[in-house]
Short mmCIF file of N, CA and C in Angstrom, two decimals:
data_model
loop_
_atom_site.label_atom_id
_atom_site.label_comp_id
_atom_site.label_asym_id
_atom_site.label_seq_id
_atom_site.Cartn_x
_atom_site.Cartn_y
_atom_site.Cartn_z
N MET A 1 -18.55 25.61 -31.18
CA MET A 1 -17.41 26.02 -30.38
C MET A 1 -16.19 25.20 -30.81
N GLU A 2 -15.11 25.87 -31.02
CA GLU A 2 -13.89 25.18 -31.43
C GLU A 2 -13.23 24.50 -30.24
N LYS A 3 -12.31 23.61 -30.57
CA LYS A 3 -11.65 22.81 -29.54
C LYS A 3 -10.89 23.69 -28.56
N GLU A 4 -10.17 24.69 -29.06
CA GLU A 4 -9.40 25.57 -28.18
C GLU A 4 -10.30 26.37 -27.25
N GLN A 5 -11.41 26.86 -27.78
CA GLN A 5 -12.34 27.62 -26.96
C GLN A 5 -12.94 26.74 -25.86
N TYR A 6 -13.26 25.51 -26.24
CA TYR A 6 -13.82 24.59 -25.25
C TYR A 6 -12.81 24.30 -24.14
N GLN A 7 -11.55 24.09 -24.50
CA GLN A 7 -10.52 23.81 -23.50
C GLN A 7 -10.32 25.01 -22.58
N GLN A 8 -10.37 26.23 -23.13
CA GLN A 8 -10.25 27.42 -22.30
C GLN A 8 -11.43 27.53 -21.34
N LEU A 9 -12.63 27.25 -21.83
CA LEU A 9 -13.81 27.29 -20.99
C LEU A 9 -13.72 26.23 -19.89
N GLU A 10 -13.26 25.06 -20.26
CA GLU A 10 -13.13 23.98 -19.29
C GLU A 10 -12.14 24.37 -18.19
N GLN A 11 -11.01 24.93 -18.55
CA GLN A 11 -10.03 25.36 -17.56
C GLN A 11 -10.59 26.45 -16.66
N TYR A 12 -11.44 27.30 -17.20
CA TYR A 12 -12.00 28.40 -16.43
C TYR A 12 -13.01 27.91 -15.40
N VAL A 13 -13.85 26.93 -15.75
CA VAL A 13 -14.91 26.48 -14.85
C VAL A 13 -14.48 25.33 -13.94
N THR A 14 -13.41 24.63 -14.27
CA THR A 14 -12.96 23.52 -13.43
C THR A 14 -12.30 24.08 -12.18
N PRO A 15 -12.79 23.66 -11.00
CA PRO A 15 -12.18 24.17 -9.76
C PRO A 15 -10.76 23.63 -9.58
N LYS A 16 -9.91 24.46 -9.05
CA LYS A 16 -8.52 24.07 -8.81
C LYS A 16 -8.46 23.22 -7.54
N PRO A 17 -7.80 22.06 -7.61
CA PRO A 17 -7.70 21.21 -6.41
C PRO A 17 -6.81 21.87 -5.36
N PRO A 18 -7.15 21.67 -4.09
CA PRO A 18 -6.33 22.25 -3.01
C PRO A 18 -5.08 21.39 -2.77
N TYR A 19 -4.06 21.60 -3.58
CA TYR A 19 -2.87 20.76 -3.53
C TYR A 19 -2.20 20.73 -2.16
N LEU A 20 -1.98 21.89 -1.56
CA LEU A 20 -1.28 21.91 -0.27
C LEU A 20 -2.08 21.21 0.81
N LYS A 21 -3.38 21.40 0.81
CA LYS A 21 -4.24 20.73 1.79
C LYS A 21 -4.19 19.21 1.59
N ASN A 22 -4.26 18.76 0.35
CA ASN A 22 -4.19 17.32 0.06
C ASN A 22 -2.84 16.73 0.45
N ILE A 23 -1.78 17.46 0.18
CA ILE A 23 -0.44 16.99 0.54
C ILE A 23 -0.31 16.88 2.05
N ALA A 24 -0.81 17.88 2.77
CA ALA A 24 -0.72 17.86 4.23
C ALA A 24 -1.52 16.70 4.82
N LYS A 25 -2.73 16.46 4.31
CA LYS A 25 -3.54 15.35 4.81
C LYS A 25 -2.85 14.02 4.53
N ALA A 26 -2.31 13.84 3.32
CA ALA A 26 -1.62 12.59 2.98
C ALA A 26 -0.39 12.40 3.86
N PHE A 27 0.35 13.46 4.09
CA PHE A 27 1.56 13.39 4.91
C PHE A 27 1.24 12.98 6.34
N PHE A 28 0.24 13.63 6.93
CA PHE A 28 -0.06 13.36 8.34
C PHE A 28 -0.73 12.00 8.53
N VAL A 29 -1.61 11.59 7.65
CA VAL A 29 -2.23 10.27 7.79
C VAL A 29 -1.21 9.18 7.51
N GLY A 30 -0.39 9.34 6.48
CA GLY A 30 0.67 8.37 6.22
C GLY A 30 1.64 8.29 7.39
N GLY A 31 1.98 9.44 7.95
CA GLY A 31 2.85 9.48 9.13
C GLY A 31 2.21 8.81 10.34
N LEU A 32 0.91 9.01 10.52
CA LEU A 32 0.20 8.37 11.63
C LEU A 32 0.19 6.86 11.46
N ILE A 33 -0.04 6.39 10.25
CA ILE A 33 0.00 4.95 9.99
C ILE A 33 1.39 4.40 10.30
N CYS A 34 2.41 5.12 9.89
CA CYS A 34 3.79 4.67 10.16
C CYS A 34 4.11 4.72 11.66
N ALA A 35 3.57 5.71 12.37
CA ALA A 35 3.78 5.78 13.82
C ALA A 35 3.10 4.61 14.52
N ILE A 36 1.91 4.24 14.05
CA ILE A 36 1.23 3.07 14.61
C ILE A 36 2.06 1.82 14.32
N GLY A 37 2.62 1.73 13.13
CA GLY A 37 3.50 0.61 12.79
C GLY A 37 4.71 0.55 13.69
N GLN A 38 5.27 1.71 14.01
CA GLN A 38 6.42 1.75 14.92
C GLN A 38 6.01 1.29 16.32
N ALA A 39 4.81 1.69 16.76
CA ALA A 39 4.32 1.25 18.07
C ALA A 39 4.11 -0.27 18.10
N VAL A 40 3.59 -0.82 17.01
CA VAL A 40 3.41 -2.27 16.92
C VAL A 40 4.78 -2.96 16.96
N SER A 41 5.75 -2.41 16.27
CA SER A 41 7.10 -2.98 16.27
C SER A 41 7.69 -2.95 17.69
N LEU A 42 7.53 -1.85 18.39
CA LEU A 42 8.03 -1.75 19.76
C LEU A 42 7.29 -2.73 20.68
N PHE A 43 6.01 -2.94 20.43
CA PHE A 43 5.24 -3.93 21.20
C PHE A 43 5.88 -5.31 21.07
N TYR A 44 6.22 -5.70 19.84
CA TYR A 44 6.85 -7.00 19.63
C TYR A 44 8.24 -7.06 20.26
N ILE A 45 8.97 -5.97 20.22
CA ILE A 45 10.31 -5.94 20.80
C ILE A 45 10.24 -6.04 22.32
N ILE A 46 9.32 -5.30 22.94
CA ILE A 46 9.24 -5.26 24.40
C ILE A 46 8.61 -6.52 24.98
N PHE A 47 7.48 -6.94 24.43
CA PHE A 47 6.72 -8.03 25.05
C PHE A 47 7.06 -9.43 24.53
N PHE A 48 7.68 -9.54 23.37
CA PHE A 48 7.97 -10.85 22.81
C PHE A 48 9.46 -11.06 22.53
N ASN A 49 10.30 -10.16 23.02
CA ASN A 49 11.76 -10.27 22.92
C ASN A 49 12.27 -10.39 21.49
N PHE A 50 11.60 -9.75 20.54
CA PHE A 50 12.13 -9.67 19.19
C PHE A 50 13.25 -8.64 19.17
N THR A 51 14.12 -8.74 18.19
CA THR A 51 15.11 -7.68 17.97
C THR A 51 14.53 -6.72 16.93
N GLU A 52 15.21 -5.62 16.71
CA GLU A 52 14.74 -4.68 15.69
C GLU A 52 14.72 -5.34 14.31
N ALA A 53 15.67 -6.20 14.07
CA ALA A 53 15.75 -6.87 12.77
C ALA A 53 14.64 -7.91 12.59
N THR A 54 14.25 -8.59 13.66
CA THR A 54 13.26 -9.66 13.54
C THR A 54 11.83 -9.19 13.79
N ALA A 55 11.63 -8.00 14.28
CA ALA A 55 10.28 -7.50 14.57
C ALA A 55 9.57 -7.03 13.30
N GLY A 56 10.28 -6.89 12.20
CA GLY A 56 9.68 -6.37 10.97
C GLY A 56 8.59 -7.24 10.39
N ASN A 57 8.84 -8.54 10.30
CA ASN A 57 7.84 -9.43 9.69
C ASN A 57 6.52 -9.48 10.46
N PRO A 58 6.54 -9.69 11.79
CA PRO A 58 5.25 -9.68 12.49
C PRO A 58 4.59 -8.30 12.49
N THR A 59 5.38 -7.25 12.44
CA THR A 59 4.81 -5.91 12.39
C THR A 59 4.07 -5.70 11.07
N VAL A 60 4.68 -6.09 9.98
CA VAL A 60 4.03 -5.96 8.67
C VAL A 60 2.75 -6.78 8.63
N ALA A 61 2.81 -8.01 9.13
CA ALA A 61 1.62 -8.87 9.14
C ALA A 61 0.51 -8.25 9.98
N THR A 62 0.86 -7.67 11.11
CA THR A 62 -0.13 -7.04 11.98
C THR A 62 -0.75 -5.82 11.33
N MET A 63 0.07 -5.00 10.67
CA MET A 63 -0.46 -3.79 10.02
C MET A 63 -1.37 -4.16 8.84
N VAL A 64 -1.00 -5.19 8.09
CA VAL A 64 -1.86 -5.65 6.99
C VAL A 64 -3.17 -6.17 7.57
N PHE A 65 -3.10 -6.90 8.67
CA PHE A 65 -4.30 -7.41 9.32
C PHE A 65 -5.20 -6.27 9.79
N PHE A 66 -4.61 -5.24 10.41
CA PHE A 66 -5.39 -4.07 10.84
C PHE A 66 -6.10 -3.43 9.65
N ALA A 67 -5.38 -3.28 8.55
CA ALA A 67 -5.97 -2.66 7.36
C ALA A 67 -7.11 -3.51 6.81
N MET A 68 -6.94 -4.83 6.86
CA MET A 68 -8.00 -5.71 6.37
C MET A 68 -9.25 -5.62 7.24
N ILE A 69 -9.06 -5.53 8.55
CA ILE A 69 -10.20 -5.38 9.46
C ILE A 69 -10.89 -4.04 9.20
N LEU A 70 -10.13 -2.98 9.09
CA LEU A 70 -10.71 -1.65 8.83
C LEU A 70 -11.43 -1.62 7.48
N THR A 71 -10.89 -2.32 6.49
CA THR A 71 -11.54 -2.38 5.18
C THR A 71 -12.86 -3.14 5.28
N GLY A 72 -12.86 -4.25 5.99
CA GLY A 72 -14.07 -5.03 6.18
C GLY A 72 -15.17 -4.26 6.89
N LEU A 73 -14.77 -3.38 7.80
CA LEU A 73 -15.73 -2.55 8.54
C LEU A 73 -16.14 -1.30 7.76
N GLY A 74 -15.49 -1.06 6.62
CA GLY A 74 -15.80 0.11 5.80
C GLY A 74 -15.11 1.38 6.24
N LEU A 75 -14.18 1.30 7.18
CA LEU A 75 -13.51 2.49 7.69
C LEU A 75 -12.30 2.89 6.85
N TYR A 76 -11.62 1.92 6.27
CA TYR A 76 -10.41 2.26 5.51
C TYR A 76 -10.74 3.07 4.27
N LYS A 77 -11.92 2.84 3.70
CA LYS A 77 -12.35 3.62 2.54
C LYS A 77 -12.50 5.09 2.92
N LYS A 78 -13.06 5.34 4.10
CA LYS A 78 -13.21 6.72 4.58
C LYS A 78 -11.85 7.37 4.83
N ILE A 79 -10.93 6.58 5.39
CA ILE A 79 -9.57 7.10 5.61
C ILE A 79 -8.93 7.43 4.26
N GLY A 80 -9.11 6.53 3.28
CA GLY A 80 -8.55 6.75 1.95
C GLY A 80 -9.16 7.96 1.25
N GLN A 81 -10.46 8.19 1.42
CA GLN A 81 -11.10 9.35 0.82
C GLN A 81 -10.58 10.64 1.44
N PHE A 82 -10.26 10.58 2.72
CA PHE A 82 -9.74 11.77 3.39
C PHE A 82 -8.27 12.01 3.06
N ALA A 83 -7.46 10.94 3.13
CA ALA A 83 -6.01 11.10 3.05
C ALA A 83 -5.43 10.85 1.67
N GLY A 84 -6.16 10.24 0.77
CA GLY A 84 -5.62 9.96 -0.56
C GLY A 84 -4.44 9.01 -0.49
N ALA A 85 -3.33 9.42 -1.08
CA ALA A 85 -2.15 8.56 -1.15
C ALA A 85 -1.54 8.28 0.22
N GLY A 86 -1.87 9.07 1.21
CA GLY A 86 -1.35 8.84 2.55
C GLY A 86 -1.78 7.51 3.13
N SER A 87 -2.90 6.99 2.66
CA SER A 87 -3.37 5.69 3.13
C SER A 87 -3.03 4.57 2.15
N ALA A 88 -2.67 4.90 0.95
CA ALA A 88 -2.41 3.89 -0.07
C ALA A 88 -0.95 3.46 -0.13
N VAL A 89 -0.05 4.35 0.23
CA VAL A 89 1.37 4.06 0.07
C VAL A 89 1.92 3.10 1.12
N PRO A 90 1.58 3.23 2.41
CA PRO A 90 2.13 2.27 3.37
C PRO A 90 1.64 0.85 3.11
N VAL A 91 2.19 -0.11 3.83
CA VAL A 91 1.86 -1.52 3.64
C VAL A 91 0.38 -1.78 3.90
N THR A 92 -0.27 -0.91 4.63
CA THR A 92 -1.70 -1.08 4.88
C THR A 92 -2.50 -0.95 3.58
N GLY A 93 -1.99 -0.21 2.62
CA GLY A 93 -2.65 -0.10 1.33
C GLY A 93 -2.69 -1.45 0.61
N PHE A 94 -1.68 -2.28 0.84
CA PHE A 94 -1.64 -3.62 0.27
C PHE A 94 -2.77 -4.47 0.84
N GLY A 95 -2.93 -4.44 2.15
CA GLY A 95 -4.01 -5.19 2.78
C GLY A 95 -5.37 -4.71 2.32
N ASN A 96 -5.53 -3.41 2.18
CA ASN A 96 -6.78 -2.84 1.69
C ASN A 96 -7.06 -3.31 0.27
N ALA A 97 -6.05 -3.35 -0.59
CA ALA A 97 -6.24 -3.77 -1.98
C ALA A 97 -6.66 -5.23 -2.07
N VAL A 98 -6.08 -6.07 -1.23
CA VAL A 98 -6.41 -7.50 -1.26
C VAL A 98 -7.86 -7.72 -0.84
N ILE A 99 -8.24 -7.14 0.28
CA ILE A 99 -9.58 -7.38 0.82
C ILE A 99 -10.65 -6.66 0.00
N SER A 100 -10.35 -5.49 -0.53
CA SER A 100 -11.34 -4.76 -1.34
C SER A 100 -11.79 -5.58 -2.54
N ALA A 101 -10.84 -6.23 -3.21
CA ALA A 101 -11.19 -7.06 -4.37
C ALA A 101 -12.03 -8.25 -3.95
N ALA A 102 -11.72 -8.83 -2.80
CA ALA A 102 -12.49 -9.98 -2.32
C ALA A 102 -13.90 -9.57 -1.94
N ILE A 103 -14.04 -8.45 -1.26
CA ILE A 103 -15.37 -7.97 -0.84
C ILE A 103 -16.20 -7.61 -2.06
N GLU A 104 -15.59 -6.99 -3.03
CA GLU A 104 -16.31 -6.55 -4.23
C GLU A 104 -16.91 -7.72 -5.00
N HIS A 105 -16.25 -8.87 -4.99
CA HIS A 105 -16.70 -10.00 -5.79
C HIS A 105 -17.26 -11.15 -4.95
N ARG A 106 -17.63 -10.91 -3.70
CA ARG A 106 -18.13 -11.98 -2.84
C ARG A 106 -19.48 -12.53 -3.32
N SER A 107 -20.24 -11.73 -4.05
CA SER A 107 -21.54 -12.20 -4.53
C SER A 107 -21.40 -13.28 -5.61
N GLU A 108 -20.21 -13.41 -6.19
CA GLU A 108 -19.97 -14.41 -7.23
C GLU A 108 -19.58 -15.77 -6.65
N GLY A 109 -19.51 -15.88 -5.34
CA GLY A 109 -19.18 -17.14 -4.69
C GLY A 109 -17.78 -17.13 -4.11
N LEU A 110 -17.50 -18.14 -3.28
CA LEU A 110 -16.20 -18.19 -2.60
C LEU A 110 -15.05 -18.51 -3.55
N VAL A 111 -15.26 -19.45 -4.45
CA VAL A 111 -14.16 -19.88 -5.31
C VAL A 111 -13.94 -18.89 -6.45
N LEU A 112 -14.95 -18.68 -7.28
CA LEU A 112 -14.79 -17.81 -8.45
C LEU A 112 -14.80 -16.33 -8.08
N GLY A 113 -15.55 -15.96 -7.07
CA GLY A 113 -15.63 -14.56 -6.69
C GLY A 113 -14.47 -14.12 -5.81
N VAL A 114 -14.50 -14.62 -4.58
CA VAL A 114 -13.47 -14.22 -3.61
C VAL A 114 -12.11 -14.78 -3.99
N GLY A 115 -12.03 -16.10 -4.21
CA GLY A 115 -10.74 -16.73 -4.52
C GLY A 115 -10.14 -16.24 -5.82
N GLY A 116 -10.97 -16.05 -6.83
CA GLY A 116 -10.46 -15.61 -8.13
C GLY A 116 -10.01 -14.16 -8.16
N ASN A 117 -10.53 -13.34 -7.28
CA ASN A 117 -10.22 -11.91 -7.30
C ASN A 117 -9.41 -11.44 -6.10
N LEU A 118 -9.11 -12.34 -5.18
CA LEU A 118 -8.41 -11.97 -3.96
C LEU A 118 -7.06 -11.33 -4.26
N PHE A 119 -6.33 -11.91 -5.19
CA PHE A 119 -5.00 -11.39 -5.49
C PHE A 119 -4.95 -10.72 -6.86
N LYS A 120 -6.08 -10.18 -7.29
CA LYS A 120 -6.12 -9.53 -8.60
C LYS A 120 -5.09 -8.40 -8.69
N LEU A 121 -5.09 -7.51 -7.73
CA LEU A 121 -4.13 -6.41 -7.73
C LEU A 121 -2.85 -6.81 -7.00
N ALA A 122 -3.01 -7.47 -5.88
CA ALA A 122 -1.85 -7.79 -5.05
C ALA A 122 -1.00 -8.91 -5.64
N GLY A 123 -1.58 -9.73 -6.48
CA GLY A 123 -0.83 -10.84 -7.06
C GLY A 123 0.36 -10.38 -7.87
N SER A 124 0.19 -9.32 -8.63
CA SER A 124 1.32 -8.80 -9.41
C SER A 124 2.41 -8.25 -8.50
N VAL A 125 2.02 -7.65 -7.39
CA VAL A 125 3.01 -7.13 -6.43
C VAL A 125 3.81 -8.29 -5.85
N VAL A 126 3.12 -9.35 -5.44
CA VAL A 126 3.80 -10.51 -4.88
C VAL A 126 4.70 -11.16 -5.93
N LEU A 127 4.20 -11.33 -7.13
CA LEU A 127 4.97 -11.96 -8.20
C LEU A 127 6.25 -11.18 -8.49
N PHE A 128 6.14 -9.87 -8.71
CA PHE A 128 7.33 -9.08 -9.01
C PHE A 128 8.28 -9.00 -7.82
N GLY A 129 7.74 -9.02 -6.60
CA GLY A 129 8.60 -9.04 -5.42
C GLY A 129 9.42 -10.31 -5.34
N VAL A 130 8.79 -11.44 -5.57
CA VAL A 130 9.49 -12.73 -5.50
C VAL A 130 10.51 -12.85 -6.63
N VAL A 131 10.12 -12.48 -7.83
CA VAL A 131 11.03 -12.58 -8.98
C VAL A 131 12.23 -11.65 -8.80
N SER A 132 12.00 -10.42 -8.38
CA SER A 132 13.12 -9.50 -8.20
C SER A 132 14.03 -9.95 -7.06
N ALA A 133 13.46 -10.50 -5.99
CA ALA A 133 14.28 -11.02 -4.89
C ALA A 133 15.15 -12.18 -5.36
N PHE A 134 14.59 -13.04 -6.22
CA PHE A 134 15.36 -14.16 -6.77
C PHE A 134 16.55 -13.65 -7.55
N PHE A 135 16.34 -12.67 -8.44
CA PHE A 135 17.43 -12.18 -9.27
C PHE A 135 18.48 -11.42 -8.45
N VAL A 136 18.06 -10.68 -7.46
CA VAL A 136 19.03 -9.99 -6.60
C VAL A 136 19.86 -11.02 -5.83
N ALA A 137 19.23 -12.07 -5.31
CA ALA A 137 19.97 -13.12 -4.60
C ALA A 137 20.92 -13.85 -5.54
N LEU A 138 20.48 -14.09 -6.77
CA LEU A 138 21.33 -14.76 -7.75
C LEU A 138 22.56 -13.91 -8.07
N ILE A 139 22.36 -12.62 -8.27
CA ILE A 139 23.49 -11.72 -8.54
C ILE A 139 24.44 -11.69 -7.36
N LYS A 140 23.90 -11.63 -6.14
CA LYS A 140 24.76 -11.62 -4.95
C LYS A 140 25.55 -12.93 -4.86
N TYR A 141 24.90 -14.05 -5.12
CA TYR A 141 25.57 -15.35 -5.08
C TYR A 141 26.73 -15.40 -6.08
N ILE A 142 26.49 -14.90 -7.28
CA ILE A 142 27.53 -14.90 -8.31
C ILE A 142 28.69 -14.02 -7.88
N LEU A 143 28.37 -12.81 -7.35
CA LEU A 143 29.43 -11.89 -6.93
C LEU A 143 30.23 -12.46 -5.74
N VAL A 144 29.58 -13.16 -4.84
CA VAL A 144 30.29 -13.78 -3.71
C VAL A 144 31.14 -14.94 -4.20
N THR A 145 30.61 -15.73 -5.13
CA THR A 145 31.34 -16.88 -5.65
C THR A 145 32.61 -16.48 -6.38
N ILE A 146 32.55 -15.42 -7.17
CA ILE A 146 33.75 -15.01 -7.89
C ILE A 146 34.66 -14.11 -7.06
N GLY A 147 34.24 -13.78 -5.84
CA GLY A 147 35.10 -13.05 -4.92
C GLY A 147 35.03 -11.53 -5.04
N VAL A 148 34.06 -10.98 -5.71
CA VAL A 148 33.94 -9.52 -5.83
C VAL A 148 33.50 -8.93 -4.50
N VAL A 149 32.56 -9.57 -3.84
CA VAL A 149 32.11 -9.12 -2.52
C VAL A 149 32.22 -10.28 -1.55
N SER A 150 32.29 -9.98 -0.25
CA SER A 150 32.36 -11.03 0.76
C SER A 150 30.99 -11.23 1.39
N TRP A 151 30.76 -12.38 1.90
CA TRP A 151 29.48 -12.74 2.49
C TRP A 151 29.33 -11.98 3.74
#
């Protein structure tokens, strides 16, 4: 069988993914995660007198913690299998990535297994976040110093 014939046969027998169904599931699960995040933010605003500007950090920490607990219980994987990118894109996907690597390598010990792999995926995110924040702050400082923008 020639390469072209094989590719045609492959296209014929490969089932077409249900794109609209997958998009809808990702949208609604991602939206639900964001709605829960909004509820957590309102909790901090109402019960702990945070402002909208200051409630963001504890909200993010709480959502990452929730994702880590769900990952440890094996539930976040099921959510991810159902929702696809809807569960990976919000900040909860970050918590899932951190804990998944640690759980996967726990048999190798605490230091080399868990400690060595804890930030395998998330470490690059943290590194690029810190480096880009530094350069943006540096550019802003230079622009404020020379008087292009005001503080």
